[in-house]
XYZ file of C-alpha atoms in Angstrom:
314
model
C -183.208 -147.912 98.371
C -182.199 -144.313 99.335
C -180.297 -142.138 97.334
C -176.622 -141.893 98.997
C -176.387 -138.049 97.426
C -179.709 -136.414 98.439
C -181.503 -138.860 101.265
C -184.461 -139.272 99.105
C -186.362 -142.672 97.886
C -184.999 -143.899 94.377
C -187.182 -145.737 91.677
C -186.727 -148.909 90.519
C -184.661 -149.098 87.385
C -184.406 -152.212 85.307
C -181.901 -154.968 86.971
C -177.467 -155.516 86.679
C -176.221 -157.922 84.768
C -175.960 -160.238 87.413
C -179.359 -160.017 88.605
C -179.511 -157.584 91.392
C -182.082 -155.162 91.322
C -181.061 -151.574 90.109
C -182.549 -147.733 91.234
C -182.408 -144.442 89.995
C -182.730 -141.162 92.046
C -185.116 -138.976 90.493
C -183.332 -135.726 91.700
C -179.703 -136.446 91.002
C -180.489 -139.048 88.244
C -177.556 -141.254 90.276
C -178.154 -145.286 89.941
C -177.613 -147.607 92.395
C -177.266 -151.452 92.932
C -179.218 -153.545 95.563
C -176.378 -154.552 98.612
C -174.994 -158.006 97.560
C -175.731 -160.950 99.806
C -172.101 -161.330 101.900
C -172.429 -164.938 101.970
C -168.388 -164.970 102.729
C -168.136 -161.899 104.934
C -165.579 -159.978 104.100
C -164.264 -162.275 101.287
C -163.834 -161.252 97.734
C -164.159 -165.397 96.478
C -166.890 -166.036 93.968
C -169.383 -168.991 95.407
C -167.920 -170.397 92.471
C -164.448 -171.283 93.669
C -165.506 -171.357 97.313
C -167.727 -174.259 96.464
C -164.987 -176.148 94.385
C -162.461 -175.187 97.498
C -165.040 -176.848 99.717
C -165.848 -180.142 97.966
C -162.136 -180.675 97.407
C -161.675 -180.399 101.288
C -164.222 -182.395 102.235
C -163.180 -185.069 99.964
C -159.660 -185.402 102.135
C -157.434 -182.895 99.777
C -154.695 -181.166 102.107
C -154.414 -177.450 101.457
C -151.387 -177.470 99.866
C -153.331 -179.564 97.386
C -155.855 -177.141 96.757
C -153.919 -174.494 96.604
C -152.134 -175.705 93.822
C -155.263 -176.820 91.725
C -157.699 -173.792 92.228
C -154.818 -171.546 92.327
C -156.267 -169.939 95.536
C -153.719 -168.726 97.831
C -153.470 -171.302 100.938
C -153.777 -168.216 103.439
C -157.501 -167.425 101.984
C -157.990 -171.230 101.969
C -157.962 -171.574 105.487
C -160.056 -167.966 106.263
C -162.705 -169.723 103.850
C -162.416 -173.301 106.181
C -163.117 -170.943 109.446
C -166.407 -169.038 107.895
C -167.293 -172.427 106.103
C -167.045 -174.016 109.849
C -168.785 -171.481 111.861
C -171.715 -171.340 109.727
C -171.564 -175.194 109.652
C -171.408 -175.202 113.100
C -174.350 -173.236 113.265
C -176.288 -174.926 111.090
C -175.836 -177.845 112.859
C -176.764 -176.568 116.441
C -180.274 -175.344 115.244
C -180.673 -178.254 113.075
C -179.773 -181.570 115.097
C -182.481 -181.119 117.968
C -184.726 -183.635 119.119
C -183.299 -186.771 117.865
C -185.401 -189.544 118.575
C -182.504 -192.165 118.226
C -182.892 -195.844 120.041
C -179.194 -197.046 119.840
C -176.311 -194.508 120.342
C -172.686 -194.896 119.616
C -170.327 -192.575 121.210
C -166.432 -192.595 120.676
C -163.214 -190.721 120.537
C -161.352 -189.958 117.632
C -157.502 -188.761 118.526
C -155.528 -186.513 116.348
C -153.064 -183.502 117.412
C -152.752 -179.790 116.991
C -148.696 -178.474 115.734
C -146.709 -181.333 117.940
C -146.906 -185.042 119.358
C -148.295 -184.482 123.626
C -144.161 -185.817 124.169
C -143.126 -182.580 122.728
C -145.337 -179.876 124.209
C -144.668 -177.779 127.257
C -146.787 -176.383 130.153
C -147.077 -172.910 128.951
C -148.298 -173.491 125.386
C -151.751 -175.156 127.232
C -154.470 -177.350 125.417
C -154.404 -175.797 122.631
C -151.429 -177.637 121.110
C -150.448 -181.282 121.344
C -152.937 -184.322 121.735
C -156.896 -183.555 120.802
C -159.609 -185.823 121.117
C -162.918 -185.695 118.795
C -165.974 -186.819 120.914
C -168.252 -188.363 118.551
C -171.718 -189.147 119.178
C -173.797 -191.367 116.187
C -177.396 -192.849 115.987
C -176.871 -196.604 115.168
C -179.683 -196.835 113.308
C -180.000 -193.652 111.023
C -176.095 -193.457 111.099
C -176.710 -189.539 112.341
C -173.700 -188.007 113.962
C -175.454 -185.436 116.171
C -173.169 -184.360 118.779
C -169.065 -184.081 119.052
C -166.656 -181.960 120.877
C -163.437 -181.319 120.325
C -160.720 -181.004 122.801
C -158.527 -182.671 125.364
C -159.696 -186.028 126.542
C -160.628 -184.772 129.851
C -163.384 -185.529 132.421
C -164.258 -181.888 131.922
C -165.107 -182.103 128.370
C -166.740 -185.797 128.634
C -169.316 -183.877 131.159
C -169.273 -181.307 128.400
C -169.927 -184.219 125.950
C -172.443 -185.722 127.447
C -174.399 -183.073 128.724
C -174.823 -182.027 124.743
C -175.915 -185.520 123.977
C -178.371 -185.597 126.482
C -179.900 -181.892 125.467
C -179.976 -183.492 121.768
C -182.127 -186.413 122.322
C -186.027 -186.694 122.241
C -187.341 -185.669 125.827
C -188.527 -189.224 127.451
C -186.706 -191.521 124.905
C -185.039 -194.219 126.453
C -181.952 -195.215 124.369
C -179.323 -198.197 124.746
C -175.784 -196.083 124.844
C -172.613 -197.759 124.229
C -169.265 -196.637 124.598
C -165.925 -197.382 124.882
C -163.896 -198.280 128.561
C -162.407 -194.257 129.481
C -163.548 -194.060 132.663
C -164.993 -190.261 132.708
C -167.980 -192.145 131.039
C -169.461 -193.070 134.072
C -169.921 -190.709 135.861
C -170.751 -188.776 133.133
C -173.740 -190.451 131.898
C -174.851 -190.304 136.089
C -174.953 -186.636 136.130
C -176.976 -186.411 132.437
C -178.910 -189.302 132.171
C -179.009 -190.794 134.962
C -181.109 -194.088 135.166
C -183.211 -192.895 132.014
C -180.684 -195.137 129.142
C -179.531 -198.601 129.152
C -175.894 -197.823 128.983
C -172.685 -200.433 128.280
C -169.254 -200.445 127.873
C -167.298 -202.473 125.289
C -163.515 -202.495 126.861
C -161.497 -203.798 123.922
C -157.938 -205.902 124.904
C -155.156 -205.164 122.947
C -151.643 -207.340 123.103
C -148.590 -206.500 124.190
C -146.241 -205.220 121.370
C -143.470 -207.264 121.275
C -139.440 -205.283 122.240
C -138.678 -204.595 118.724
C -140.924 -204.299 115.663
C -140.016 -202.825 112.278
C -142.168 -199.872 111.372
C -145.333 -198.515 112.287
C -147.619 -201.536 113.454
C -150.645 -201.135 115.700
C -151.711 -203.327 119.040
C -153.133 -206.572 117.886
C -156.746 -207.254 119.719
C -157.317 -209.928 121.460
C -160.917 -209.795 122.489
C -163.963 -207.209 123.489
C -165.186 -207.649 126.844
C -169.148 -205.821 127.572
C -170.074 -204.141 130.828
C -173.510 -203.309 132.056
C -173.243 -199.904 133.776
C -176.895 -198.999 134.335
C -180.417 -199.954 133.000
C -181.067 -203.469 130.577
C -178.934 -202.879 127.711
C -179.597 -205.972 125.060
C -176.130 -207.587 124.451
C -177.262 -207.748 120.920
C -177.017 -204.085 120.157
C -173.870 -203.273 122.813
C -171.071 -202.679 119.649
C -169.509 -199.432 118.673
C -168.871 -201.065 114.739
C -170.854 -197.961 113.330
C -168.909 -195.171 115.531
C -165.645 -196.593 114.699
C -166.212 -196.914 110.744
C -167.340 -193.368 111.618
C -164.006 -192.828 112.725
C -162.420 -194.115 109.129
C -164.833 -192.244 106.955
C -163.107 -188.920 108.746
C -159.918 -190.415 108.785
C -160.461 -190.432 104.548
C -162.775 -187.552 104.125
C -160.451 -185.289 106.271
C -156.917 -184.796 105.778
C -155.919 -183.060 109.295
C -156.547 -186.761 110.301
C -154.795 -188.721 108.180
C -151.967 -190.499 109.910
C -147.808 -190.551 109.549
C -148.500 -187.111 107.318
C -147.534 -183.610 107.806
C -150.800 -182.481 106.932
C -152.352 -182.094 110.879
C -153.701 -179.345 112.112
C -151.259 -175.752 113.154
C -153.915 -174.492 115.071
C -157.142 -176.145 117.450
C -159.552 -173.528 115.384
C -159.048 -174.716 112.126
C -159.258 -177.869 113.411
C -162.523 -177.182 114.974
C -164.008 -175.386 111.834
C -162.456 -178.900 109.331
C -164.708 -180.862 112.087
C -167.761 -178.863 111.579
C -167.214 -178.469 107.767
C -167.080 -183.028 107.405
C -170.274 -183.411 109.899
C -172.484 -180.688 107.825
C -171.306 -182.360 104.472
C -171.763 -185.996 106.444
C -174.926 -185.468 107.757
C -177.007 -183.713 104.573
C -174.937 -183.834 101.426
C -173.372 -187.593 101.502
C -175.573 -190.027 100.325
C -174.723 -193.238 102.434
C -173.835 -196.590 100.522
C -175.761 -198.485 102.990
C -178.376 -196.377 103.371
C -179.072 -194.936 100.054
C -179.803 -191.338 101.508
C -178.355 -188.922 103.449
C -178.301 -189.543 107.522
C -180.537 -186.777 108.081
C -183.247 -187.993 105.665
C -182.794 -191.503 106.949
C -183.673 -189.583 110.514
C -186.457 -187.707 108.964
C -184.797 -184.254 109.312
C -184.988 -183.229 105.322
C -186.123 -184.815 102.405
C -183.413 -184.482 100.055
C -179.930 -184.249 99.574
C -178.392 -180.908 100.006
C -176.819 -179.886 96.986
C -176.125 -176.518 95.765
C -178.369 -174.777 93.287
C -177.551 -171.702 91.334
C -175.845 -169.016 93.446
C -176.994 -170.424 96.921
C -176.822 -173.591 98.792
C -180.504 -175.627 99.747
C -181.828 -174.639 103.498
């Protein structure tokens, strides 16, 4: 530590109150405090209520919600989802590498961003109206390791893809199955080419009949398995796991909660509440079925995340 006042070294001198180390300048007899860890940038939120914020979020708790039990204004509510997000995101990236996974899962989640796709004009661009969440699990573990969200183009299923592929053990072989949208294809040509046993499982959905009373969905009819490349075993072509994937976000999330005005305003908050469920998914959640957290299950910690004192674990 150096003396603000006359440039010169200063001497240790006992600690604060709240355990930061303390100096003294031997010259001007000034004392100064150790720079405080800005684990919210430029936030002035104790870890204390940023943590409670958090867990009430990723527990499916709309803002609104929050806002009115912390007593946190919704405004800093939302600046605390983005840096929460980015550093999940992050965390994630360096984290999720090499996953040695034998079965994978991959589906889309919808949701929207300020309007319904029926509303939305050309110039507001992809940004607002219908989003897609590409999800991307291990069957076995139950490890979501890759997702993207955006439009439900064939750009971002190459996009998709390409970040599955990168994720996965170099020379594993695994049995991919996902749902009928064509982009799929061609997709898993240009990244994996004939290295995975890859299936689709088309699902048929009825007709809905001219006039229905309230919100009802398609009734299914049957599931009907295609071999695209490779020997996938029929056993293991299902996307069960991805879809009750899809209903753990659905309840752990409240941006996608259906017939509720609590969907996301903007794609970068959505983005960020995305990041935020997968980090808390992944190493905090202990599964029912599992009895540990995906990432142990995968071998990727041993232990639950949990938060310990003033900082989180890893």
């Amino acid at each position: 530590m150096t003396c603000h006042n006359c440039q010169i070294a200063c001497n240790r001198f006992g600690k604060h109150r709240n355990g930061l180390q303390r100096y003294r300048c031997s010259q001007c007899r000034k004392t100064f405090t150790e720079e405080h860890a800005q684990l919210l940038g430029t936030m002035r939120l104790s870890i204390e209520k940023a943590t409670s914020i958090l867990k009430l979020m990723v527990e499916g708790m709309s803002i609104r919600s929050i806002e009115r039990i912390t007593g946190v204004h919704r405004d800093t509510i939302m600046r605390l989802l983005l840096e929460a997000g980015e550093k999940c995101e992050g965390l994630l990236r360096r984290k999720l590498q090499n996953i040695a996974a034998k079965r994978i899962q991959c589906d889309e989640l919808h949701c929207y961003v300020m309007k319904r796709e029926k509303h939305t004009s050309l110039e507001e661009g992809d940004d607002v109206g219908e989003q897609y969440t590409f999800i991307a699990m291990d069957a076995d573990t139950k490890l979501v390791f890759s997702w993207l969200t955006g439009k439900r183009s064939t750009a971002n299923t190459y996009t998709f893809m390409r970040d599955v592929y990168a994720r996965t053990a170099w020379g594993s072989c695994p049995q991919i199955t996902t749902d009928g949208w064509g982009p799929y294809v061609p997709a898993m040509n240009a990244t994996f080419r004939d290295s995975v046993d890859y299936a689709q499982l088309v699902k048929i959905y009825g007709s809905l009949p001219a006039v229905r009373e309230g919100y009802a969905p398609s009734r299914y009819v049957e599931s009907i398995s295609k071999v695209v490349t490779g020997n996938p075993d029929p056993q293991f072509v299902s996307t069960a796991y991805i879809e009750r994937q899809n209903l753990t976000i659905r309840m752990m999330s409240r941006r996608f909660t259906r017939l509720t005005n609590a969907f996301s305003k903007k794609l970068s908050h959505l983005k960020a509440a995305v990041a935020l469920h997968f980090a808390y998914y992944n190493f905090c959640r202990l599964h029912q079925t599992l009895r540990v957290t995906p990432a142990m299950e995968a071998g990727l910690t041993d232990h639950a995340w949990k938060r310990r004192g003033t900082r989180w674990d890893d």
